[in-house]
XYZ file of C-alpha atoms in Angstrom:
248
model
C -5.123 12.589 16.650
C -5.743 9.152 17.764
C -2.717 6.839 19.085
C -2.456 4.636 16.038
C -1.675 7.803 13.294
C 1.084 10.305 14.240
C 1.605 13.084 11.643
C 5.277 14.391 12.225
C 7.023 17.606 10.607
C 9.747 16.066 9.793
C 10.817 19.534 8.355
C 9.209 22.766 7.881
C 8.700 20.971 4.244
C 7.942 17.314 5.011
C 5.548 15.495 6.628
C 6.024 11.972 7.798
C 2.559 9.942 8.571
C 3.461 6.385 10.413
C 0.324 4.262 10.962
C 0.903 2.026 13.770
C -1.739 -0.177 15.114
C 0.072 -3.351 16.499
C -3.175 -4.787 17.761
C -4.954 -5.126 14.965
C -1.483 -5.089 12.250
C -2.871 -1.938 10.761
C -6.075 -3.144 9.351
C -8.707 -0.217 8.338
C -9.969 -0.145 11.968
C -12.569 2.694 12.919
C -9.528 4.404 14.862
C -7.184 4.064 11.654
C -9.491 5.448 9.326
C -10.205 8.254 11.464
C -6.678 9.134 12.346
C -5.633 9.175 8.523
C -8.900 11.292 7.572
C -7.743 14.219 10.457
C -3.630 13.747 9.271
C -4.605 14.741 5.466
C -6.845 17.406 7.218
C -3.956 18.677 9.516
C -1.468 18.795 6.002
C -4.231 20.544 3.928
C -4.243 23.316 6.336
C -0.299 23.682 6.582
C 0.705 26.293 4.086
C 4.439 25.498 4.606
C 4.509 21.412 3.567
C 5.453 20.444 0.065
C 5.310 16.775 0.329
C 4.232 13.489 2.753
C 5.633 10.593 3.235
C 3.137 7.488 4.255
C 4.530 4.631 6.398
C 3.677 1.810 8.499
C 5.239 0.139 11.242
C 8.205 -2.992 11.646
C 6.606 -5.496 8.997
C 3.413 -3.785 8.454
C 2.485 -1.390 6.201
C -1.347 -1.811 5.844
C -3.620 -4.675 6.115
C -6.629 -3.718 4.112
C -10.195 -4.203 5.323
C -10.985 -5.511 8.900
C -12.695 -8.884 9.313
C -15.669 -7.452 10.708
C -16.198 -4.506 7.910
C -15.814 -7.576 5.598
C -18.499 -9.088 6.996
C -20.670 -5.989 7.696
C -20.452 -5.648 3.565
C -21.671 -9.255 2.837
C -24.488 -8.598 5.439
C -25.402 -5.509 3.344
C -24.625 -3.299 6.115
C -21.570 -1.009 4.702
C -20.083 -0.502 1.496
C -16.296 0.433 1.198
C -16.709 4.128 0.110
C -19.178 4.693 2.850
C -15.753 6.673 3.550
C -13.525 7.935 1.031
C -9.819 6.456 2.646
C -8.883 4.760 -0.832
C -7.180 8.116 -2.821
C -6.513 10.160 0.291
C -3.094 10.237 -1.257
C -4.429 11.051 -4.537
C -6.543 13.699 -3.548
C -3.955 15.464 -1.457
C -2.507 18.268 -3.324
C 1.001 17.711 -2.415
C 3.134 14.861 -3.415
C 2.872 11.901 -1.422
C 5.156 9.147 -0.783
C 4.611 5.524 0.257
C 7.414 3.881 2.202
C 5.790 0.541 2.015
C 8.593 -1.038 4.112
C 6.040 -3.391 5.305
C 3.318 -5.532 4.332
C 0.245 -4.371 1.966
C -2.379 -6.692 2.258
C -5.728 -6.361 -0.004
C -6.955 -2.680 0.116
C -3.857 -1.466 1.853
C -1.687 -2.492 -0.757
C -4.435 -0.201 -3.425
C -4.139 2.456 -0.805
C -0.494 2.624 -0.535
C -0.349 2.786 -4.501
C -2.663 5.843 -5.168
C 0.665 7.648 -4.082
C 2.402 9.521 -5.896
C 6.084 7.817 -5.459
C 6.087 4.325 -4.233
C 9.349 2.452 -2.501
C 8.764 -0.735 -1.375
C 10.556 -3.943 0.959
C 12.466 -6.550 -0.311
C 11.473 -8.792 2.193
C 7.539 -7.706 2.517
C 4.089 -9.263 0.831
C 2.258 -7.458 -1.531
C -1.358 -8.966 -2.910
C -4.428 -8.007 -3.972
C -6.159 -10.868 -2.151
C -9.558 -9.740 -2.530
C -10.110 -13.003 -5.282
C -8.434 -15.192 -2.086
C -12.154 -14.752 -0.414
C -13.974 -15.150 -3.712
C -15.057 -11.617 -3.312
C -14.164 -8.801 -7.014
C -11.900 -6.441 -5.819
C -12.598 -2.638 -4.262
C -11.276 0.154 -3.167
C -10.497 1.212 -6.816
C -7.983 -1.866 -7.328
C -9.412 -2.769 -10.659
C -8.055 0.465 -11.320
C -5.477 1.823 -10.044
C -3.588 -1.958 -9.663
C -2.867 -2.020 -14.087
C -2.303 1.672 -14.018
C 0.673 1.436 -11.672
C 1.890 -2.446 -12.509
C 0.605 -2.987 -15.845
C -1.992 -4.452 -17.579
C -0.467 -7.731 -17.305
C 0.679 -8.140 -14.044
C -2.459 -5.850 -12.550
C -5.009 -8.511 -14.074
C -2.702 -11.085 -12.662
C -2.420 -10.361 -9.347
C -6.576 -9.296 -9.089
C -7.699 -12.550 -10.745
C -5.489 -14.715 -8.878
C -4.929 -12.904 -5.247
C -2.149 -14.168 -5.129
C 0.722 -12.969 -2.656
C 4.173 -11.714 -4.024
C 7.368 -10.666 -2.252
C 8.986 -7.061 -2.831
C 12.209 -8.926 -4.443
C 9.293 -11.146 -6.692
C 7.641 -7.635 -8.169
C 10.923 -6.298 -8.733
C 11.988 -9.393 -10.857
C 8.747 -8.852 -12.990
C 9.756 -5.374 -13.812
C 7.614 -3.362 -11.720
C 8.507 0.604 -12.144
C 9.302 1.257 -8.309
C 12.215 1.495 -6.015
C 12.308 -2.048 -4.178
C 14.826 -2.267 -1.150
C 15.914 -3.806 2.084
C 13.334 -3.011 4.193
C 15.737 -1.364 6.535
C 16.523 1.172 3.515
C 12.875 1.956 2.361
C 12.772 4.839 4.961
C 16.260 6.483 3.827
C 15.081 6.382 0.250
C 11.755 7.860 0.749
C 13.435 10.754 2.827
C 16.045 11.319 -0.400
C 13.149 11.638 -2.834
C 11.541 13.702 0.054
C 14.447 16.274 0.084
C 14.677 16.267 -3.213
C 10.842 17.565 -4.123
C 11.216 19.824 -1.146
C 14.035 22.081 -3.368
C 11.216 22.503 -5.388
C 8.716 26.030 -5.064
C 5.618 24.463 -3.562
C 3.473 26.183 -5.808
C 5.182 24.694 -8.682
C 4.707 21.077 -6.866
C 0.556 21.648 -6.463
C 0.070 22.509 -10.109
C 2.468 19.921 -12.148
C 0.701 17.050 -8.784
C -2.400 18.288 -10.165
C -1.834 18.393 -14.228
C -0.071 15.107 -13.849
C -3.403 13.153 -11.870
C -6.029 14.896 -13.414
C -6.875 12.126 -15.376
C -7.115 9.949 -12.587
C -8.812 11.459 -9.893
C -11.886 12.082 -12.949
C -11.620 8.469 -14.057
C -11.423 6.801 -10.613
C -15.645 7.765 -9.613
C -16.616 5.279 -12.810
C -14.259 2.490 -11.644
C -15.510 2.401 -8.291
C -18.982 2.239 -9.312
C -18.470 -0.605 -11.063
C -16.678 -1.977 -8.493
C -19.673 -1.431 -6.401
C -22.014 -3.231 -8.399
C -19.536 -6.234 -8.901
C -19.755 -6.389 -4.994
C -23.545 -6.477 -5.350
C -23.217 -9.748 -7.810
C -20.103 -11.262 -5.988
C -19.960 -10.413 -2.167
C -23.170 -11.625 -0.849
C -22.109 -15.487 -1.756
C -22.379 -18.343 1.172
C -18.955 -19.222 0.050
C -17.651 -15.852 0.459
C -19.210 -15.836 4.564
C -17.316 -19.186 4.716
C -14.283 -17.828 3.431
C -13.846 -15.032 5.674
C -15.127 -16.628 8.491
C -11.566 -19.416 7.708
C -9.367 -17.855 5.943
C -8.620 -13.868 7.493
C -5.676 -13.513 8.474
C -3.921 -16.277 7.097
């Protein structure tokens, strides 16, 4: 496994993946994407783990796309399913946690909410700043963003791209843990234990019962998503705006 994605056995039951790319402030770097496609692999194959637990590192959880994929997708070179990181957690037959104790940024905020169980910082952003570079959103955020938050507050935060603070979400009612950042960890390791009393077998079917009508719905979202890229991305303002405004 590449040095930016460790996959830990916590327990015989629990698996811990910590992304950790302080170069690039885990953005969806070749390396990244790679070392998150061969963890999922690595828990597939385990017979004996019953859930996963997804975190980042210090004040990062994930950053979303990289500044070059961005512009490799306005230059028509890429699209953003060209591979399939965006429901990883969904697709994983276990239960998967996020312990977003850091900052999700754009697509790594969408990624980080296709989990099953979501606990997130106090202290840490959280946008869907896709709108921010004039760009529709991806990476199924159109749908997974009002499924989780609400129709409300989903259209809100894609239209606008606007950046909120863990302790901001909370105040708006969002249905997720929100702690000190220094607790997200603990908490995520409670609900962890707790799922691991259950009979893994039990776990896989009720995961897969309970998402069903997601992981069938989510193919027709992203193809629209796609085609909103094909209207939206490929803008002059859009070039300008990545070229200024990453990272910011």
């Amino acid at each position: 496994m590449v040095n930016e994605v460790t996959l830990v056995e916590v327990t015989p039951e629990i698996a811990l993946i910590t992304l950790k790319d302080v170069k690039h402030k885990n953005t969806f770097t070749k390396e990244l994407i790679e070392g998150l496609l061969y963890a999922f692999a690595q828990i597939k194959a385990n017979t004996q783990y019953k859930v996963v637990i997804l975190t980042g590192y210090e004040s990062y959880f994930v950053s979303g796309g990289t500044q070059e994929s961005l512009m490799a997708i306005y230059n028509k070179e890429l699209q953003f399913n060209a591979v399939n990181i965006y429901s990883l957690a969904l697709d994983c037959e276990l239960p998967v946690i996020s312990a977003m104790q850091g900052h999700g940024i754009g697509g790594g905020f969408v990624f980080g909410l296709f989990s099953d169980f979501v606990v997130l910082s106090k202290e840490s952003i959280y946008t869907a700043n896709f709108m921010k570079y004039g760009f529709t959103p991806g990476m199924g955020a159109t749908y997974i963003l009002p499924k989780k938050l609400g129709v409300s507050l989903g259209h809100e935060m894609l239209l606008l791209g606007r950046t909120y603070r863990g302790i901001e979400l909370e105040q708006r009612g969002i249905p997720f843990m929100v702690v000190r950042r220094a607790e997200v960890m603990n908490k995520a390791m409670e609900l962890a234990e707790e799922l691991a009393e259950k009979p893994r077998c039990s776990l896989i079917t009720l995961k897969a019962h309970l998402v069903s009508g997601m992981r069938n719905e989510l193919d027709g979202f992203i193809e629209k998503e796609l085609k909103m890229h094909d209207e939206t991305f490929h803008q002059e303002e859009v070039k300008e705006k990545i070229a200024t405004l990453f990272g910011q």
